[in-house]
XYZ file of C-alpha atoms in Angstrom:
369
model
C 246.854 368.212 209.516
C 250.267 368.609 207.865
C 249.967 364.976 206.323
C 246.602 366.368 204.867
C 247.975 369.388 203.553
C 250.915 367.692 201.929
C 248.477 365.295 200.032
C 246.477 368.637 198.887
C 249.667 370.532 198.134
C 251.000 367.268 195.941
C 247.663 366.669 193.943
C 247.455 370.624 192.944
C 250.970 370.426 192.243
C 250.155 367.656 189.740
C 247.626 369.837 188.273
C 249.843 372.985 187.793
C 253.280 371.695 186.857
C 251.357 369.371 184.153
C 249.671 372.581 182.744
C 252.874 374.387 182.500
C 255.112 371.682 181.243
C 252.326 371.421 178.560
C 252.780 375.144 177.598
C 256.549 374.154 177.165
C 255.752 371.098 175.047
C 253.705 372.795 172.872
C 256.167 373.772 170.336
C 256.969 370.214 169.711
C 253.502 368.901 169.045
C 253.146 367.066 172.124
C 249.603 366.059 173.256
C 248.852 366.544 176.852
C 249.140 362.763 178.106
C 252.737 363.704 177.382
C 253.135 366.585 180.511
C 250.310 364.486 182.725
C 252.403 361.451 182.101
C 255.981 362.978 183.483
C 254.725 365.016 186.009
C 252.653 362.586 187.368
C 255.295 359.722 187.359
C 257.993 361.872 188.754
C 256.052 363.963 191.613
C 254.408 360.716 192.817
C 257.735 358.834 193.011
C 259.479 361.319 195.326
C 260.042 359.601 198.506
C 258.822 362.276 200.513
C 255.781 362.630 198.320
C 254.987 358.786 198.151
C 255.492 358.626 202.184
C 252.549 361.238 202.796
C 250.096 358.867 200.970
C 249.283 355.721 203.166
C 247.019 353.172 202.578
C 243.892 354.517 203.283
C 245.011 357.929 200.954
C 245.592 355.318 198.019
C 242.659 353.365 198.464
C 240.405 356.648 198.396
C 242.538 357.496 195.063
C 241.689 353.963 193.675
C 237.920 354.808 194.018
C 238.126 357.810 192.497
C 240.179 356.867 189.474
C 237.835 354.301 189.080
C 234.913 355.959 189.006
C 236.951 358.448 186.482
C 237.784 355.398 184.132
C 233.986 354.720 183.994
C 233.440 358.194 182.761
C 236.219 357.812 180.120
C 234.861 354.648 179.043
C 231.238 355.463 178.980
C 232.227 358.790 176.909
C 234.279 356.517 174.558
C 232.110 354.259 173.645
C 229.501 357.362 173.044
C 231.470 358.945 170.928
C 231.657 355.628 168.182
C 229.123 354.188 166.266
C 228.931 350.499 166.563
C 227.279 349.937 163.452
C 229.819 350.660 160.755
C 230.973 347.010 161.843
C 227.912 345.610 159.691
C 228.186 347.857 156.878
C 231.365 347.046 154.248
C 234.666 348.272 155.305
C 235.829 351.321 154.673
C 239.349 352.010 153.570
C 240.325 353.030 157.418
C 238.656 350.381 158.578
C 240.877 348.082 156.733
C 244.020 349.781 157.391
C 243.087 349.483 161.041
C 242.142 345.597 160.750
C 245.441 344.777 158.669
C 247.283 346.661 161.321
C 245.667 345.023 164.368
C 245.863 341.665 162.847
C 249.656 341.779 162.092
C 250.148 343.035 165.500
C 248.309 340.214 167.126
C 249.985 337.365 165.160
C 253.373 338.886 165.877
C 252.427 338.950 169.490
C 251.182 335.450 169.728
C 254.651 334.355 168.003
C 256.776 336.113 170.400
C 255.776 337.078 173.669
C 255.064 333.359 174.929
C 259.265 332.821 174.565
C 259.955 335.667 176.279
C 258.210 335.017 179.826
C 256.104 337.811 180.812
C 254.595 337.560 184.206
C 254.874 334.723 186.969
C 254.905 331.176 187.472
C 251.232 331.575 188.330
C 250.574 333.495 185.156
C 248.189 331.641 182.806
C 249.847 332.434 179.349
C 247.292 331.916 177.184
C 245.196 334.608 178.985
C 248.408 336.915 179.411
C 249.072 336.443 175.480
C 245.729 337.077 174.456
C 245.292 340.127 176.510
C 248.485 341.253 175.271
C 247.913 341.077 172.049
C 244.620 342.597 171.917
C 246.413 345.693 174.072
C 249.264 346.159 171.880
C 247.017 346.058 168.689
C 244.680 348.590 169.942
C 245.304 352.364 169.752
C 244.353 355.085 171.899
C 242.014 357.423 169.606
C 241.474 360.246 172.314
C 245.357 360.778 171.991
C 245.601 359.965 168.497
C 243.024 362.555 167.819
C 244.770 365.168 169.951
C 248.389 364.197 168.540
C 247.369 364.572 165.084
C 245.364 368.326 165.861
C 248.886 369.317 167.315
C 250.856 368.052 164.566
C 248.342 370.271 162.263
C 247.656 367.359 159.767
C 243.814 366.842 160.847
C 242.941 368.162 157.345
C 245.153 366.277 155.592
C 244.712 362.691 153.837
C 247.015 361.086 156.375
C 245.312 362.798 159.348
C 241.725 361.869 158.305
C 242.371 358.416 157.774
C 244.271 357.902 160.892
C 241.687 359.466 163.056
C 239.089 357.233 161.785
C 241.334 354.089 161.616
C 242.354 355.176 165.164
C 238.395 354.842 166.076
C 238.069 351.746 164.400
C 240.862 349.968 166.142
C 239.961 351.611 169.396
C 236.310 350.457 168.995
C 237.182 347.091 168.217
C 240.106 346.210 171.026
C 237.283 347.426 173.406
C 234.404 345.051 172.249
C 237.206 342.493 172.430
C 238.080 343.064 176.170
C 234.342 343.354 176.971
C 233.980 339.943 175.475
C 237.385 338.328 177.003
C 236.278 339.549 180.277
C 233.394 336.987 180.007
C 235.281 334.050 178.732
C 239.063 334.372 179.867
C 238.409 333.711 183.594
C 236.605 330.447 182.588
C 239.189 328.417 183.280
C 237.366 325.454 184.853
C 234.113 324.319 183.102
C 231.852 324.062 186.229
C 228.250 324.585 186.878
C 228.952 327.631 189.027
C 231.289 329.225 186.290
C 228.685 328.519 183.435
C 226.101 330.089 185.444
C 228.034 332.974 186.085
C 228.829 333.489 182.350
C 225.499 332.815 181.089
C 224.047 335.449 184.128
C 226.838 338.233 182.642
C 225.636 337.589 178.907
C 222.225 337.715 179.916
C 223.124 341.094 181.715
C 224.772 342.467 178.330
C 222.192 341.731 176.178
C 219.436 343.348 178.473
C 221.635 346.471 178.869
C 222.486 346.540 175.003
C 218.865 346.143 173.671
C 217.466 348.978 176.383
C 220.397 351.301 175.182
C 219.847 350.657 171.648
C 215.949 350.368 171.053
C 214.469 351.947 174.406
C 216.626 354.751 175.171
C 216.107 356.316 171.563
C 212.570 357.320 172.717
C 213.779 358.859 175.915
C 216.449 360.758 174.291
C 213.894 361.875 171.402
C 211.526 363.253 173.861
C 214.290 365.202 176.194
C 215.865 366.700 172.607
C 212.408 367.718 171.619
C 211.617 369.281 175.063
C 215.006 370.992 174.465
C 215.519 372.583 171.086
C 218.892 374.045 169.906
C 219.251 377.852 170.872
C 217.221 377.445 174.553
C 218.965 376.645 177.703
C 218.599 372.832 178.669
C 215.838 372.318 181.512
C 217.750 371.449 184.794
C 215.031 368.524 185.654
C 215.360 366.967 182.032
C 219.333 367.148 182.338
C 219.340 365.640 185.822
C 216.821 362.886 184.486
C 218.884 362.132 181.576
C 222.179 361.875 183.618
C 220.183 359.510 186.147
C 218.769 357.610 183.039
C 222.571 357.238 181.587
C 223.745 355.956 185.045
C 220.845 353.407 185.671
C 221.987 352.241 181.694
C 225.607 351.976 182.395
C 225.102 349.864 185.678
C 222.501 347.121 183.889
C 224.835 344.626 183.404
C 227.089 345.084 186.754
C 223.818 343.797 188.580
C 224.877 340.640 186.796
C 228.460 340.248 187.998
C 229.860 342.247 184.895
C 232.959 344.402 184.736
C 231.971 348.188 185.431
C 234.165 349.808 183.043
C 233.262 347.481 179.877
C 229.272 347.559 181.241
C 230.023 351.827 180.888
C 231.861 351.296 177.264
C 228.692 348.902 176.031
C 226.238 351.272 177.364
C 227.997 354.379 175.654
C 228.370 352.156 172.720
C 224.758 351.486 171.880
C 223.245 355.032 173.163
C 221.959 357.466 170.388
C 225.125 359.671 169.499
C 223.273 362.396 167.932
C 220.715 364.938 169.792
C 221.623 367.580 171.992
C 221.656 365.559 175.395
C 224.493 363.410 174.049
C 226.586 365.873 172.697
C 226.074 367.960 176.044
C 227.452 364.520 177.706
C 230.273 364.104 175.690
C 231.767 367.963 175.627
C 230.962 368.094 179.346
C 232.673 364.874 180.266
C 235.726 365.082 178.266
C 236.307 368.384 179.549
C 236.065 367.351 183.300
C 238.369 364.241 182.280
C 241.164 366.495 180.805
C 240.562 369.255 183.238
C 240.729 366.912 186.488
C 241.202 363.240 185.904
C 244.106 362.725 183.658
C 246.691 364.181 185.711
C 245.148 362.527 189.015
C 245.543 359.250 187.150
C 249.296 359.562 186.260
C 249.976 360.478 189.862
C 247.898 357.642 190.824
C 250.030 355.519 188.677
C 253.256 356.977 190.223
C 252.000 356.073 193.497
C 250.878 352.610 192.510
C 254.221 351.724 190.989
C 257.181 350.531 193.067
C 260.349 351.224 190.527
C 262.634 349.175 192.980
C 260.906 346.000 191.303
C 262.573 347.064 188.042
C 265.532 345.035 187.424
C 267.371 347.632 185.108
C 270.668 346.008 185.772
C 269.635 342.732 183.608
C 269.575 342.461 179.888
C 266.569 340.571 180.024
C 264.606 343.307 181.387
C 265.238 345.794 178.756
C 265.252 343.163 175.981
C 261.367 342.240 177.050
C 260.939 346.232 177.196
C 262.063 346.730 173.586
C 260.643 343.674 172.426
C 257.367 345.246 173.195
C 258.024 348.376 171.195
C 259.446 346.422 168.336
C 256.114 344.366 168.161
C 254.036 347.567 168.269
C 256.167 349.580 165.645
C 256.528 346.696 163.362
C 253.091 344.987 163.395
C 251.267 348.064 162.963
C 253.339 349.598 160.038
C 253.855 346.314 158.556
C 249.914 345.512 158.458
C 248.995 349.022 157.593
C 251.398 348.936 154.485
C 250.245 345.183 153.410
C 246.379 346.786 153.549
C 246.990 349.998 152.228
C 249.207 349.004 149.021
C 246.020 346.532 148.386
C 243.847 349.909 147.966
C 246.402 351.841 146.093
C 248.187 354.144 148.702
C 251.715 354.615 148.797
C 253.905 353.344 151.352
C 255.324 356.238 152.636
C 252.023 357.677 153.752
C 251.178 354.123 155.065
C 254.281 353.903 157.003
C 253.424 357.555 158.576
C 249.856 356.037 159.253
C 251.189 352.868 160.966
C 253.283 355.032 163.102
C 250.440 357.106 164.259
C 248.349 353.912 165.021
C 251.031 352.957 167.785
C 249.799 355.776 169.871
C 248.092 354.174 173.349
C 245.636 356.007 175.274
C 244.460 356.230 179.442
C 242.895 352.921 179.432
C 245.929 350.901 178.083
C 247.930 352.823 180.948
C 245.313 351.725 183.738
C 245.285 347.998 182.593
C 248.873 347.830 182.701
C 248.920 348.961 186.189
C 246.565 346.478 187.034
C 247.936 343.583 185.437
C 251.568 343.891 186.415
C 251.829 345.188 189.806
């Protein structure tokens, strides 16, 4: 009972202390992720708290965090418009692509020489995955940061928000495709069958989400016009429909996180049901999931493995920061100068695009623990 009570107190403390710290950090224009990260990492690594959570408790938290991340990737895709890729690139898109390209090139040139990972690590897989991770941006965090800085209505703020969404969408799409092909280390009949099976699942899910779901959503929206309360039966039916769409590709062996992202990406964004889902899921994530996520991160990371006394450890750490900052700023300046922007504004946009989100933290925990 004391152990269970201790776990309850620790998790509730993470929620409360995160809100209290965020209140004090507001004058410094810090987003909520800063306080969630600091409290979660510090609280979960306290020896008394860390020892309270055994293997079974951590496994339960694993399942909760995985479900929360599925919701996160789903709503992330639901907020994006995939069809902008087929249009002429806008100015924010060019800035995003230029920053991503330069960061990818810089990562591929530098990281193979720094011996990240272990001897058993496939360097090609690691380099490609790391280049995509470093070139991406956390659009949710970036939007909140720009709002806190009170530059959302400025030209820099607007360009950075749209460029961040483009960067986030492209990197998440690359993640989704790489999950299919990167594990294919040996070309065997079974491996090829598994890849074809996943591709078939993705195609079926995407076609249903893009072509069939609009008819269902239009019917729901017509039955629930603006100004009237949503019917409970229609609401439950809509949530069940979204859940089925998100899980279609997983039946073919595909990753549930990327399956949820692709489902959200191709589902209709407009309409009352979609807007309701976006607002409610985002509220649930910010209120409950994000503090729990970083508390879970603190439990999963063993800081005793961190070799802080070695220069190479800090060198590899700061090189990653160097790659992200220089790659984003250099690429954004190169792309923006051709469009007629001034370089100080482009440097500011490039620095803003270095922001990373919750999914990047989640990937880092699973990749390097």
